[in-house]
mmCIF file of C-alpha atoms in Angstrom:
data_model
loop_
_atom_site.group_PDB
_atom_site.id
_atom_site.type_symbol
_atom_site.label_atom_id
_atom_site.label_comp_id
_atom_site.label_asym_id
_atom_site.label_seq_id
_atom_site.Cartn_x
_atom_site.Cartn_y
_atom_site.Cartn_z
ATOM 1 C CA MET V 1 -2.192 64.435 -112.448
ATOM 2 C CA GLN V 2 -2.095 64.012 -108.675
ATOM 3 C CA TRP V 3 0.194 61.578 -106.798
ATOM 4 C CA GLY V 4 -2.827 59.552 -105.770
ATOM 5 C CA ARG V 5 -3.416 58.701 -109.432
ATOM 6 C CA ILE V 6 0.220 58.391 -110.570
ATOM 7 C CA VAL V 7 1.288 55.723 -108.064
ATOM 8 C CA PRO V 8 -1.384 53.133 -109.036
ATOM 9 C CA VAL V 9 -0.589 53.687 -112.742
ATOM 10 C CA VAL V 10 3.154 53.161 -112.170
ATOM 11 C CA VAL V 11 2.521 50.028 -110.078
ATOM 12 C CA LEU V 12 0.196 48.614 -112.763
ATOM 13 C CA ALA V 13 2.814 49.296 -115.470
ATOM 14 C CA LEU V 14 5.487 47.478 -113.446
ATOM 15 C CA VAL V 15 3.241 44.465 -112.868
ATOM 16 C CA VAL V 16 2.299 44.219 -116.534
ATOM 17 C CA THR V 17 5.886 44.558 -117.849
ATOM 18 C CA GLY V 18 7.177 42.117 -115.215
ATOM 19 C CA GLY V 19 4.656 39.562 -116.445
ATOM 20 C CA LEU V 20 6.015 39.863 -119.966
ATOM 21 C CA ALA V 21 9.551 38.849 -118.981
ATOM 22 C CA GLY V 22 11.201 35.493 -118.302
ATOM 23 C CA CYS V 23 14.800 34.524 -117.644
ATOM 24 C CA ASP V 24 17.500 32.804 -119.628
ATOM 25 C CA ALA V 25 19.753 29.952 -118.462
ATOM 26 C CA GLU V 26 22.025 32.379 -116.602
ATOM 27 C CA GLY V 27 19.068 33.883 -114.718
ATOM 28 C CA ARG V 28 19.007 37.156 -116.695
ATOM 29 C CA VAL V 29 15.583 38.654 -117.383
ATOM 30 C CA GLN V 30 14.596 38.292 -121.030
ATOM 31 C CA PRO V 31 11.427 39.480 -122.783
ATOM 32 C CA ARG V 32 9.064 36.787 -124.005
ATOM 33 C CA ARG V 33 8.992 36.787 -127.779
ATOM 34 C CA ASP V 34 6.774 33.874 -128.656
ATOM 35 C CA THR V 35 3.839 32.490 -126.736
ATOM 36 C CA GLU V 36 4.747 29.004 -128.028
ATOM 37 C CA GLU V 37 7.993 29.016 -126.018
ATOM 38 C CA LYS V 38 8.117 27.136 -122.749
ATOM 39 C CA SER V 39 7.801 29.483 -119.816
ATOM 40 C CA VAL V 40 10.782 29.739 -117.532
ATOM 41 C CA ALA V 41 10.695 30.999 -113.965
ATOM 42 C CA CYS V 42 13.797 31.873 -111.993
ATOM 43 C CA ALA V 43 14.242 30.994 -108.343
ATOM 44 C CA SER V 44 17.105 32.693 -106.583
ATOM 45 C CA ARG V 45 19.117 30.260 -104.545
ATOM 46 C CA ILE V 46 21.119 30.886 -101.431
ATOM 47 C CA ALA V 47 24.812 30.135 -101.871
ATOM 48 C CA LEU V 48 25.954 27.477 -99.440
ATOM 49 C CA ASP V 49 29.652 27.250 -100.187
ATOM 50 C CA THR V 50 31.020 25.360 -97.167
ATOM 51 C CA PRO V 51 30.174 21.928 -95.779
ATOM 52 C CA ALA V 52 29.107 23.598 -92.500
ATOM 53 C CA GLU V 53 26.626 25.883 -94.337
ATOM 54 C CA ARG V 54 25.249 22.929 -96.318
ATOM 55 C CA ARG V 55 24.917 20.810 -93.196
ATOM 56 C CA ALA V 56 23.038 23.598 -91.378
ATOM 57 C CA ALA V 57 20.555 23.928 -94.298
ATOM 58 C CA ALA V 58 20.095 20.180 -94.806
ATOM 59 C CA ASP V 59 17.405 18.047 -93.222
ATOM 60 C CA LEU V 60 19.437 14.919 -93.897
ATOM 61 C CA VAL V 61 23.184 14.354 -94.332
ATOM 62 C CA VAL V 62 24.251 10.881 -95.444
ATOM 63 C CA ASP V 63 27.217 9.049 -96.918
ATOM 64 C CA ALA V 64 25.973 6.867 -99.729
ATOM 65 C CA GLU V 65 26.889 4.867 -102.827
ATOM 66 C CA VAL V 66 25.057 6.633 -105.689
ATOM 67 C CA ASP V 67 23.898 4.922 -108.910
ATOM 68 C CA LYS V 68 21.789 6.337 -111.763
ATOM 69 C CA THR V 69 18.435 4.562 -112.165
ATOM 70 C CA GLY V 70 17.394 5.493 -115.716
ATOM 71 C CA ARG V 71 14.179 6.999 -114.267
ATOM 72 C CA THR V 72 13.191 10.630 -114.191
ATOM 73 C CA VAL V 73 10.975 12.775 -111.997
ATOM 74 C CA GLU V 74 9.276 16.154 -112.546
ATOM 75 C CA PHE V 75 10.285 18.786 -109.977
ATOM 76 C CA GLN V 76 10.458 22.298 -111.508
ATOM 77 C CA GLY V 77 11.963 20.446 -114.486
ATOM 78 C CA VAL V 78 12.743 16.864 -115.466
ATOM 79 C CA TYR V 79 15.467 15.339 -113.264
ATOM 80 C CA ASP V 80 17.368 12.049 -113.469
ATOM 81 C CA VAL V 81 16.727 9.928 -110.377
ATOM 82 C CA TYR V 82 19.620 8.288 -108.489
ATOM 83 C CA ASP V 83 19.463 5.472 -105.964
ATOM 84 C CA ALA V 84 21.593 6.256 -102.929
ATOM 85 C CA SER V 85 22.542 3.239 -100.795
ATOM 86 C CA VAL V 86 23.036 4.836 -97.377
ATOM 87 C CA THR V 87 26.119 3.758 -95.428
ATOM 88 C CA ASP V 88 26.093 6.460 -92.711
ATOM 89 C CA VAL V 89 23.673 9.057 -91.401
ATOM 90 C CA SER V 90 25.316 12.071 -89.730
ATOM 91 C CA LYS V 91 22.251 14.327 -89.528
ATOM 92 C CA GLY V 92 18.521 13.600 -89.533
ATOM 93 C CA ASP V 93 16.428 10.480 -89.080
ATOM 94 C CA ASP V 94 17.623 7.245 -90.664
ATOM 95 C CA PRO V 95 15.841 7.149 -94.044
ATOM 96 C CA GLY V 96 16.419 3.434 -94.624
ATOM 97 C CA HIS V 97 18.970 1.566 -96.727
ATOM 98 C CA THR V 98 18.177 3.081 -100.144
ATOM 99 C CA ILE V 99 16.689 6.471 -100.939
ATOM 100 C CA GLN V 100 15.937 8.210 -104.237
ATOM 101 C CA VAL V 101 17.848 11.455 -104.879
ATOM 102 C CA ILE V 102 17.858 14.173 -107.516
ATOM 103 C CA SER V 103 20.804 16.484 -108.125
ATOM 104 C CA THR V 104 19.404 20.020 -107.854
ATOM 105 C CA SER V 105 20.016 22.092 -111.009
ATOM 106 C CA ASP V 106 21.272 25.654 -110.984
ATOM 107 C CA GLN V 107 19.020 26.340 -113.987
ATOM 108 C CA CYS V 108 15.725 28.167 -113.816
ATOM 109 C CA GLU V 109 12.529 26.129 -113.717
ATOM 110 C CA THR V 110 12.095 24.414 -117.109
ATOM 111 C CA SER V 111 8.346 23.794 -117.310
ATOM 112 C CA GLY V 112 8.558 20.100 -118.106
ATOM 113 C CA GLU V 113 11.827 20.066 -120.022
ATOM 114 C CA PRO V 114 15.030 18.256 -118.834
ATOM 115 C CA VAL V 115 17.174 20.428 -116.586
ATOM 116 C CA GLU V 116 20.699 21.484 -117.467
ATOM 117 C CA TYR V 117 23.682 22.096 -115.191
ATOM 118 C CA PHE V 118 26.090 25.008 -115.612
ATOM 119 C CA ASP V 119 29.022 23.021 -114.193
ATOM 120 C CA GLY V 120 27.658 19.513 -114.829
ATOM 121 C CA ASP V 121 25.646 17.164 -112.626
ATOM 122 C CA VAL V 122 27.788 16.412 -109.568
ATOM 123 C CA LEU V 123 26.223 12.918 -109.249
ATOM 124 C CA GLU V 124 26.587 11.923 -112.916
ATOM 125 C CA ASP V 125 29.916 10.151 -112.317
ATOM 126 C CA GLU V 126 28.214 8.032 -109.626
ATOM 127 C CA GLY V 127 30.215 6.600 -106.731
ATOM 128 C CA ARG V 128 30.439 7.395 -103.007
ATOM 129 C CA PHE V 129 29.297 10.833 -101.832
ATOM 130 C CA ARG V 130 28.367 12.798 -98.723
ATOM 131 C CA LEU V 131 24.915 14.157 -99.645
ATOM 132 C CA TYR V 132 23.329 17.247 -98.093
ATOM 133 C CA LEU V 133 19.609 16.727 -98.637
ATOM 134 C CA THR V 134 16.113 18.015 -98.159
ATOM 135 C CA LYS V 135 12.791 16.607 -99.379
ATOM 136 C CA ALA V 136 11.831 17.643 -102.897
ATOM 137 C CA ASP V 137 8.247 17.887 -101.655
ATOM 138 C CA PRO V 138 8.058 18.287 -97.866
ATOM 139 C CA GLU V 139 4.314 17.529 -97.944
ATOM 140 C CA ASP V 140 4.879 14.092 -99.538
ATOM 141 C CA ASP V 141 6.652 11.450 -97.432
ATOM 142 C CA ASP V 142 7.218 9.342 -100.537
ATOM 143 C CA SER V 143 8.891 12.114 -102.566
ATOM 144 C CA VAL V 144 12.527 11.944 -103.560
ATOM 145 C CA TRP V 145 15.280 13.765 -101.717
ATOM 146 C CA ARG V 146 17.151 16.602 -103.429
ATOM 147 C CA LEU V 147 20.482 18.270 -102.844
ATOM 148 C CA VAL V 148 19.954 21.432 -100.762
ATOM 149 C CA VAL V 149 21.740 23.499 -103.421
ATOM 150 C CA PRO V 150 23.356 22.618 -106.761
ATOM 151 C CA GLY V 151 26.574 20.705 -106.166
ATOM 152 C CA ALA V 152 25.835 19.860 -102.488
ATOM 153 C CA ALA V 153 27.552 16.469 -102.722
ATOM 154 C CA GLU V 154 31.146 15.756 -101.728
ATOM 155 C CA PRO V 155 32.858 12.814 -103.430
ATOM 156 C CA LEU V 156 34.263 10.376 -100.853
ATOM 157 C CA THR V 157 37.476 8.524 -101.495
ATOM 158 C CA THR V 158 37.766 4.820 -100.789
ATOM 159 C CA GLY V 159 40.174 3.902 -98.150
#
């Protein structure tokens, strides 16, 4: 067989086998065993470990009092929605007194199932936080805000 014929065959084999794989909760590639299972797609995330890195990546940085609403929204999975009563805006345009926020999960996309968090939902305890945010859907002005990366919320102490 000539190279001109081998390369397309190898590329086709890689595409087909890649389409038969998904990922588990830790982001490892796993073969699909059952077509009845929910599909899972992995999105690699950039690590933003410092407040300066988070601030640079965020469209909006606010200090806010965060409370769980009991509502959910679908965004690559089912997320709990929080109301954030904004007390200070340190980056971005003033979004108004109260905005809706979701706490980005470090899990792969869940295809309509509730998301899970490896280290817990940083906003679950509610309270005062500095939030590093971006729009969940940049094309939709009414969409909720989301943390730029999982855990991109710093608890603020009172005092």
